[in-house]
Short mmCIF file of C-alpha atoms in Angstrom, two decimals:
data_model
loop_
_atom_site.label_atom_id
_atom_site.label_comp_id
_atom_site.label_asym_id
_atom_site.label_seq_id
_atom_site.Cartn_x
_atom_site.Cartn_y
_atom_site.Cartn_z
CA MET W 1 123.47 -85.19 -4.23
CA ARG W 2 120.86 -86.06 -1.59
CA GLY W 3 123.59 -84.26 0.79
CA HIS W 4 122.98 -81.19 -1.39
CA HIS W 5 119.50 -81.15 -1.38
CA LEU W 6 119.32 -81.92 2.49
CA LEU W 7 121.46 -78.62 3.53
CA LEU W 8 119.19 -76.69 0.87
CA SER W 9 115.98 -78.47 3.42
CA ARG W 10 117.55 -77.16 6.01
CA ILE W 11 118.47 -73.58 5.08
CA ARG W 12 114.93 -73.06 3.84
CA GLN W 13 113.37 -74.10 7.28
CA ARG W 14 115.62 -72.25 9.16
CA GLY W 15 114.44 -69.22 7.19
CA ARG W 16 111.16 -69.58 7.61
CA VAL W 17 112.08 -69.22 11.20
CA LEU W 18 114.18 -66.10 10.97
CA LEU W 19 112.38 -64.48 8.48
CA PRO W 20 109.40 -63.61 10.58
CA VAL W 21 111.72 -62.50 13.93
CA LEU W 22 113.72 -59.98 11.27
CA LEU W 23 110.78 -58.68 9.57
CA ALA W 24 109.13 -57.99 13.24
CA GLY W 25 112.83 -56.55 14.47
CA PHE W 26 112.24 -53.86 11.38
CA LEU W 27 108.49 -52.97 11.67
CA PHE W 28 109.69 -52.28 16.42
CA GLY W 29 112.62 -50.24 14.94
CA ALA W 30 110.62 -48.63 12.52
CA LEU W 31 107.46 -47.68 15.20
CA PHE W 32 110.29 -46.66 17.63
CA PHE W 33 111.55 -44.17 14.96
CA TRP W 34 108.84 -43.00 14.00
CA LEU W 35 107.45 -41.96 17.20
CA GLY W 36 110.40 -40.66 17.80
CA ARG W 37 109.67 -38.45 15.08
CA ARG W 38 106.41 -37.63 16.67
CA GLY W 39 108.14 -35.76 19.24
CA ILE W 40 108.87 -38.29 22.28
CA PRO W 41 111.65 -36.25 24.41
CA GLU W 42 114.64 -37.55 24.72
CA PRO W 43 116.35 -37.77 28.60
CA ALA W 44 117.29 -33.40 29.06
CA PRO W 45 120.68 -33.57 30.14
CA VAL W 46 122.04 -32.92 33.22
CA ARG W 47 122.58 -29.63 33.87
CA PRO W 48 124.94 -27.77 37.08
CA ALA W 49 122.64 -27.17 40.16
CA ALA W 50 121.27 -22.99 39.72
CA GLN W 51 123.66 -21.32 42.36
CA ALA W 52 121.42 -17.90 44.48
CA ARG W 53 123.25 -14.70 43.49
CA ALA W 54 124.83 -13.13 46.06
CA VAL W 55 122.78 -10.20 47.88
CA THR W 56 124.20 -6.68 47.58
CA ALA W 57 124.51 -4.70 50.76
CA ARG W 58 122.58 -1.39 50.34
CA SER W 59 123.24 1.76 52.29
CA ASP W 60 121.31 3.07 54.97
CA LEU W 61 117.80 4.66 54.51
CA GLY W 62 117.75 7.81 53.51
CA ASP W 63 116.41 10.99 56.05
CA PHE W 64 112.79 10.72 53.99
CA GLU W 65 112.46 7.02 54.40
CA ARG W 66 113.65 7.13 57.94
CA ASN W 67 111.29 9.53 58.88
CA ASN W 68 108.26 7.90 57.20
CA ILE W 69 108.57 4.61 59.34
CA GLU W 70 108.99 7.10 62.37
CA VAL W 71 105.53 8.45 61.23
CA PHE W 72 103.76 5.47 60.80
CA ARG W 73 104.88 3.72 63.94
CA ALA W 74 104.18 6.98 66.21
CA VAL W 75 100.76 6.99 65.01
CA SER W 76 99.54 4.61 63.74
CA PRO W 77 98.38 3.04 67.24
CA SER W 78 96.17 5.70 67.15
CA VAL W 79 94.26 4.91 64.01
CA VAL W 80 90.99 2.83 64.05
CA ASN W 81 89.30 0.91 61.70
CA ILE W 82 85.27 1.62 61.87
CA THR W 83 82.64 -0.74 60.80
CA THR W 84 79.22 -0.45 60.91
CA VAL W 85 76.39 -2.49 60.81
CA GLU W 86 72.80 -2.25 59.94
CA HIS W 87 70.23 -4.41 62.16
CA MET W 88 67.05 -6.05 59.21
CA ALA W 89 64.51 -8.07 60.36
CA ASN W 90 64.02 -11.38 59.02
CA LEU W 91 59.74 -11.45 58.37
CA PHE W 92 59.80 -15.55 58.97
CA SER W 93 61.62 -15.82 62.57
CA ARG W 94 61.36 -12.63 63.52
CA ARG W 95 65.31 -12.43 64.52
CA ILE W 96 67.27 -9.08 64.49
CA THR W 97 70.52 -9.80 62.66
CA GLN W 98 73.35 -6.93 62.07
CA VAL W 99 74.90 -6.79 58.51
CA PRO W 100 77.95 -4.74 57.67
CA ARG W 101 77.19 -1.78 56.44
CA GLY W 102 80.53 -0.20 55.36
CA THR W 103 83.96 0.47 56.47
CA GLY W 104 85.57 3.43 57.47
CA SER W 105 88.57 5.36 59.55
CA GLY W 106 88.69 7.24 62.79
CA PHE W 107 91.57 7.60 65.43
CA ILE W 108 91.44 8.41 69.43
CA TRP W 109 91.07 11.22 70.00
CA ASP W 110 91.57 10.93 73.80
CA ALA W 111 91.99 8.10 76.74
CA ASP W 112 88.27 8.55 77.86
CA GLY W 113 87.54 6.68 74.58
CA HIS W 114 86.20 9.18 72.25
CA VAL W 115 87.04 8.23 68.19
CA VAL W 116 86.87 11.13 65.83
CA THR W 117 85.48 10.36 62.20
CA ASN W 118 83.73 11.90 59.82
CA PHE W 119 80.00 11.97 59.79
CA HIS W 120 79.03 10.01 56.35
CA VAL W 121 81.28 7.07 57.61
CA ILE W 122 78.40 6.34 60.23
CA GLN W 123 75.31 7.66 58.27
CA ASN W 124 72.00 5.65 58.41
CA SER W 125 73.92 3.06 60.17
CA ASP W 126 72.44 1.42 63.38
CA ALA W 127 75.48 0.55 65.26
CA ALA W 128 79.67 0.39 64.60
CA ARG W 129 82.30 -1.23 65.91
CA VAL W 130 85.63 0.22 66.33
CA THR W 131 88.81 -1.84 66.12
CA LEU W 132 91.66 -0.72 67.71
CA ALA W 133 95.50 -1.34 66.18
CA ASP W 134 96.37 -4.77 68.41
CA GLN W 135 93.11 -5.86 67.10
CA SER W 136 90.79 -5.37 69.85
CA THR W 137 86.95 -4.59 68.80
CA TYR W 138 84.77 -3.27 70.93
CA GLU W 139 80.73 -1.69 70.04
CA ALA W 140 81.17 2.25 69.59
CA LYS W 141 78.11 4.83 70.65
CA LEU W 142 77.33 8.11 68.57
CA VAL W 143 78.87 10.83 71.12
CA GLY W 144 77.55 14.21 68.90
CA ALA W 145 77.90 14.90 64.95
CA PHE W 146 78.37 18.13 63.43
CA PRO W 147 76.77 16.78 59.59
CA ASP W 148 77.88 20.57 57.92
CA ARG W 149 81.21 19.95 58.85
CA ASP W 150 81.18 15.95 58.25
CA LEU W 151 82.28 15.08 61.64
CA ALA W 152 81.17 13.04 64.60
CA VAL W 153 82.76 11.78 67.47
CA LEU W 154 82.02 8.00 68.94
CA HIS W 155 82.67 6.44 72.37
CA ILE W 156 84.19 3.17 72.95
CA GLU W 157 85.21 1.47 76.82
CA ALA W 158 88.47 0.22 76.39
CA PRO W 159 91.45 -0.03 78.40
CA ARG W 160 93.10 3.56 78.88
CA ASP W 161 96.52 1.48 77.90
CA ARG W 162 94.93 0.81 74.29
CA LEU W 163 94.18 4.32 74.04
CA PRO W 164 97.15 6.54 72.87
CA PRO W 165 95.29 10.15 71.64
CA ILE W 166 96.58 11.67 68.26
CA ILE W 167 98.96 14.66 68.29
CA VAL W 168 96.82 17.49 67.26
CA GLY W 169 98.79 19.82 65.36
CA SER W 170 97.71 23.24 63.60
CA SER W 171 96.11 23.88 59.77
CA SER W 172 96.58 27.36 59.73
CA ASP W 173 99.71 27.16 58.92
CA LEU W 174 100.54 24.74 56.40
CA VAL W 175 102.12 25.83 53.21
CA VAL W 176 101.64 24.23 49.84
CA GLY W 177 104.65 21.76 48.69
CA GLN W 178 104.72 20.34 52.54
CA ALA W 179 105.05 16.59 52.98
CA VAL W 180 101.74 14.54 54.47
CA TYR W 181 100.82 11.02 55.39
CA ALA W 182 97.53 9.29 55.32
CA ILE W 183 97.39 6.43 57.64
CA GLY W 184 93.46 4.61 57.08
CA ASN W 185 91.73 1.44 56.28
CA PRO W 186 90.92 2.03 52.07
CA PHE W 187 88.99 -1.01 50.74
CA GLY W 188 88.83 -2.58 54.14
CA LEU W 189 92.90 -2.79 54.05
CA ASP W 190 93.39 -1.83 57.94
CA GLN W 191 96.98 0.44 58.77
CA THR W 192 97.82 1.72 55.28
CA LEU W 193 100.21 4.61 54.73
CA THR W 194 100.34 6.91 52.17
CA THR W 195 102.42 9.32 51.85
CA GLY W 196 102.02 13.18 49.24
CA ILE W 197 102.34 17.10 49.57
CA VAL W 198 99.91 19.18 50.01
CA SER W 199 98.66 20.49 46.81
CA ALA W 200 96.56 23.52 47.74
CA LEU W 201 95.04 24.94 50.23
CA ASP W 202 91.49 26.93 51.27
CA ARG W 203 89.76 24.51 49.12
CA GLU W 204 85.71 24.41 49.45
CA ILE W 205 83.83 20.80 48.85
CA GLU W 206 79.99 20.16 50.05
CA SER W 207 78.93 18.89 53.02
CA VAL W 208 76.47 15.93 53.42
CA THR W 209 73.70 18.96 54.38
CA ARG W 210 74.53 20.67 51.61
CA ARG W 211 76.71 23.20 53.20
CA ALA W 212 80.00 24.46 52.23
CA ILE W 213 83.21 23.08 54.12
CA ARG W 214 85.37 25.84 53.17
CA GLY W 215 89.89 26.00 53.85
CA VAL W 216 89.74 22.65 52.97
CA ILE W 217 93.47 21.17 52.43
CA GLN W 218 93.84 19.75 48.84
CA THR W 219 96.40 16.53 49.00
CA ASP W 220 97.91 14.39 46.51
CA ALA W 221 98.27 11.40 49.14
CA ALA W 222 96.09 8.23 48.13
CA ILE W 223 93.00 7.92 49.35
CA ASN W 224 90.65 5.07 48.77
CA PRO W 225 87.14 4.91 50.15
CA GLY W 226 87.67 3.22 53.72
CA ASN W 227 90.17 6.25 53.84
CA SER W 228 87.80 8.51 55.15
CA GLY W 229 87.65 9.67 58.93
CA GLY W 230 91.24 8.89 58.98
CA PRO W 231 94.25 11.53 60.09
CA LEU W 232 96.14 13.64 57.32
CA LEU W 233 99.54 14.04 59.30
CA ASP W 234 102.50 16.43 58.98
CA SER W 235 105.97 14.76 58.78
CA ALA W 236 106.01 15.28 62.45
CA GLY W 237 103.21 12.77 62.97
CA ARG W 238 100.47 15.35 63.96
CA LEU W 239 97.10 16.05 62.94
CA ILE W 240 96.32 18.78 60.55
CA GLY W 241 93.13 17.31 58.54
CA VAL W 242 90.63 14.52 58.57
CA ASN W 243 90.64 12.79 55.57
CA THR W 244 86.92 13.23 53.78
CA ALA W 245 86.55 12.82 49.75
CA ILE W 246 88.16 12.88 47.07
CA TYR W 247 87.84 13.82 43.47
CA SER W 248 87.77 10.54 41.07
CA PRO W 249 85.76 9.73 38.38
CA SER W 250 86.28 6.26 39.11
CA GLY W 251 85.66 6.07 42.52
CA ALA W 252 89.76 5.44 43.14
CA SER W 253 92.16 7.64 44.18
CA ALA W 254 93.11 10.04 41.12
CA GLY W 255 95.69 12.15 43.12
CA ILE W 256 92.65 14.72 44.76
CA GLY W 257 91.86 14.01 48.16
CA PHE W 258 90.63 16.45 50.28
CA ALA W 259 90.97 17.46 54.31
CA ILE W 260 88.67 18.86 56.78
CA PRO W 261 91.28 21.07 58.81
CA ALA W 262 93.00 20.60 62.10
CA ASP W 263 91.61 23.71 63.55
CA GLU W 264 88.17 23.44 62.63
CA VAL W 265 88.34 19.79 64.06
CA ASN W 266 90.15 21.09 67.28
CA ARG W 267 87.09 23.72 67.60
CA ILE W 268 84.37 21.54 66.82
CA VAL W 269 85.32 17.75 68.56
CA PRO W 270 85.44 19.91 72.47
CA ARG W 271 81.85 21.22 71.49
CA LEU W 272 80.55 17.38 70.36
CA ILE W 273 82.39 15.54 73.56
CA ARG W 274 80.45 18.41 75.63
CA ASP W 275 77.15 18.75 74.23
CA GLY W 276 76.33 16.18 71.69
CA ARG W 277 75.76 19.15 69.49
CA VAL W 278 77.34 21.91 67.77
CA THR W 279 75.18 24.69 69.39
CA ARG W 280 74.30 27.62 66.98
CA PRO W 281 73.74 31.26 68.76
CA THR W 282 71.41 34.01 66.76
CA LEU W 283 71.53 37.32 65.67
CA GLY W 284 67.44 37.33 66.00
CA PHE W 285 66.99 38.67 62.51
CA SER W 286 65.50 37.37 59.42
CA ALA W 287 67.87 37.81 55.82
CA ALA W 288 66.58 38.28 52.07
CA PRO W 289 67.32 35.57 49.64
CA PRO W 290 70.11 36.56 47.55
CA ASP W 291 67.85 37.78 44.69
CA LEU W 292 66.81 41.01 46.72
CA ASN W 293 70.49 42.09 46.51
CA GLU W 294 70.56 41.61 42.77
CA ALA W 295 67.12 43.32 42.17
CA LEU W 296 68.32 45.93 43.96
CA GLY W 297 72.06 45.98 43.02
CA LEU W 298 73.25 45.99 46.91
CA GLY W 299 76.38 43.89 45.71
CA PRO W 300 77.70 41.46 48.20
CA GLY W 301 76.07 40.95 52.40
CA LEU W 302 73.28 40.15 53.80
CA ALA W 303 69.92 42.58 53.94
CA ILE W 304 68.11 42.31 57.22
CA VAL W 305 64.14 42.13 56.07
CA GLY W 306 63.20 41.85 59.79
CA ILE W 307 63.63 41.69 63.68
CA ASN W 308 62.80 39.01 66.10
CA LYS W 309 60.80 40.99 68.77
CA GLY W 310 62.91 39.93 72.16
CA GLY W 311 65.48 38.65 70.22
CA PRO W 312 69.34 39.39 70.51
CA ALA W 313 69.05 42.26 67.42
CA ASP W 314 66.27 44.12 68.99
CA GLY W 315 66.87 47.81 70.29
CA SER W 316 70.33 47.43 68.73
CA GLY W 317 69.39 50.04 66.25
CA LEU W 318 69.75 47.64 63.58
CA GLU W 319 66.88 48.84 60.61
CA PRO W 320 65.11 45.92 57.84
CA PHE W 321 64.08 46.74 54.74
CA ARG W 322 60.54 47.11 54.27
CA ARG W 323 58.01 47.72 51.88
CA GLU W 324 55.65 50.56 51.83
CA ARG W 325 52.24 51.05 51.23
CA ASP W 326 53.00 51.85 47.95
CA GLY W 327 54.92 49.31 47.04
CA THR W 328 57.82 51.40 47.49
CA ILE W 329 61.03 49.68 49.07
CA VAL W 330 62.68 51.60 51.81
CA VAL W 331 66.29 50.76 51.80
CA GLY W 332 67.19 48.51 55.52
CA ASP W 333 70.96 47.53 56.85
CA MET W 334 73.27 45.38 55.12
CA ILE W 335 75.56 43.14 57.50
CA VAL W 336 78.77 43.17 55.06
CA ALA W 337 81.14 41.88 57.81
CA VAL W 338 81.14 40.38 61.17
CA ASP W 339 84.31 40.75 63.81
CA ASP W 340 85.73 42.13 60.07
CA HIS W 341 84.94 38.52 58.52
CA PRO W 342 83.48 39.38 55.09
CA ILE W 343 80.13 37.78 54.79
CA ALA W 344 78.45 37.39 51.29
CA ASN W 345 76.00 35.31 52.37
CA PHE W 346 73.82 33.37 54.90
CA ASP W 347 76.08 30.31 54.54
CA ASP W 348 79.37 32.75 55.38
CA LEU W 349 77.41 34.33 58.41
CA LEU W 350 76.28 30.70 60.09
CA GLU W 351 79.90 29.56 59.65
CA GLN W 352 81.23 32.41 62.29
CA LEU W 353 78.43 32.63 64.26
CA GLU W 354 79.75 28.67 64.91
CA ARG W 355 82.76 29.97 65.95
CA HIS W 356 80.74 31.47 69.05
CA GLN W 357 78.97 30.40 71.83
CA PRO W 358 75.69 31.82 73.30
CA GLY W 359 76.18 35.02 75.10
CA GLU W 360 79.38 36.35 73.36
CA LYS W 361 79.35 39.80 71.69
CA VAL W 362 80.29 40.20 67.73
CA THR W 363 80.68 43.14 66.23
CA LEU W 364 78.50 43.29 62.69
CA ARG W 365 79.48 45.46 60.64
CA VAL W 366 76.46 47.06 58.67
CA LYS W 367 75.78 49.35 55.30
CA ARG W 368 72.73 51.27 54.49
CA ILE W 369 73.42 52.67 50.93
CA ASN W 370 76.63 54.04 51.29
CA GLN W 371 77.47 54.55 54.73
CA GLU W 372 78.97 51.66 57.27
CA ARG W 373 78.92 51.84 61.00
CA GLU W 374 79.53 48.89 63.53
CA VAL W 375 76.81 47.50 66.11
CA VAL W 376 77.79 45.21 69.13
CA VAL W 377 75.05 42.62 69.23
CA THR W 378 75.44 40.13 72.19
CA LEU W 379 74.75 36.32 70.82
CA GLY W 380 71.69 34.76 72.20
CA GLU W 381 70.42 30.66 72.53
CA PRO W 382 68.86 29.41 69.46
CA GLY W 383 65.07 29.37 69.89
CA THR W 384 64.77 31.60 72.97
CA GLU W 385 63.67 35.01 71.01
#
């Protein structure tokens, strides 16, 4: 009996020890189970290593792609980046600092260091720097500008072997639909190539002087801020225009860009290099405002209302409109054409005069009432009559 009680006592003692252990084990197990249900990730299964995809060989580049590459390689060394700066004075230190004003594009005209760009690229700036394709940078000097055609010529002192001139083409034989290329620095990203076609010809845009620029090329090649002054090229890599403006409500390319035709550039740039400006010869007469034509029902043409004494038109037989003492208007001569180019207004006349030099002769077709005749006049120097 005593042994039986001793056995029960030992069982109770072992129970007091084992019960907490069993309880702790149960609690830990429940805790781990709860944590597992709460999202502790299980170890990821071992997966086989990913293999690179096999490369599929491509065929040769197409003719169009090869031509794109060749045009860019051939012409990009002739395209430059232009950065304009403005001089600002510090009121406290009295030091003059150069503050970047804007960027644009341009191209090398000749190995003497002449660079062509838009006038509006350098307008209102105090200085400009030209960065070549090899990233060398040079201070530029303004040689001349013709704001009426938004053209300007800069000059840099750079080694001739770093100045590959652009190849100049013609814009008179362009046709809508032919491929074109634009190289420039849109948004300051230099040496950017965009492609497109000639979308339209003989467009008219307004210059910074409010004069009309006629015969402009329209293209859908992407032209953005910074492309201004850069070249528009044909598929042979020849210059056919100077990118000058875009039509875009957002300020970015909308597929309508404009370029000054290369024939105008090739006519104006040599004169800017030689004279620093385009000297427009004069005929030496005064013209009536368009209101007179409308009031008198004269039709298109330029009504002469005064002849400058001693000027080119003096003694040529041209007769101006005049008003008698009683108020009656005596009909005079109207210029309706210069060298067979129709003249509808004063802007037309200026455009034709810009194509000539002082001392050259022009043939005026004039009309008085219903009779027309031709008058030959020798153009004079501006300000000499």
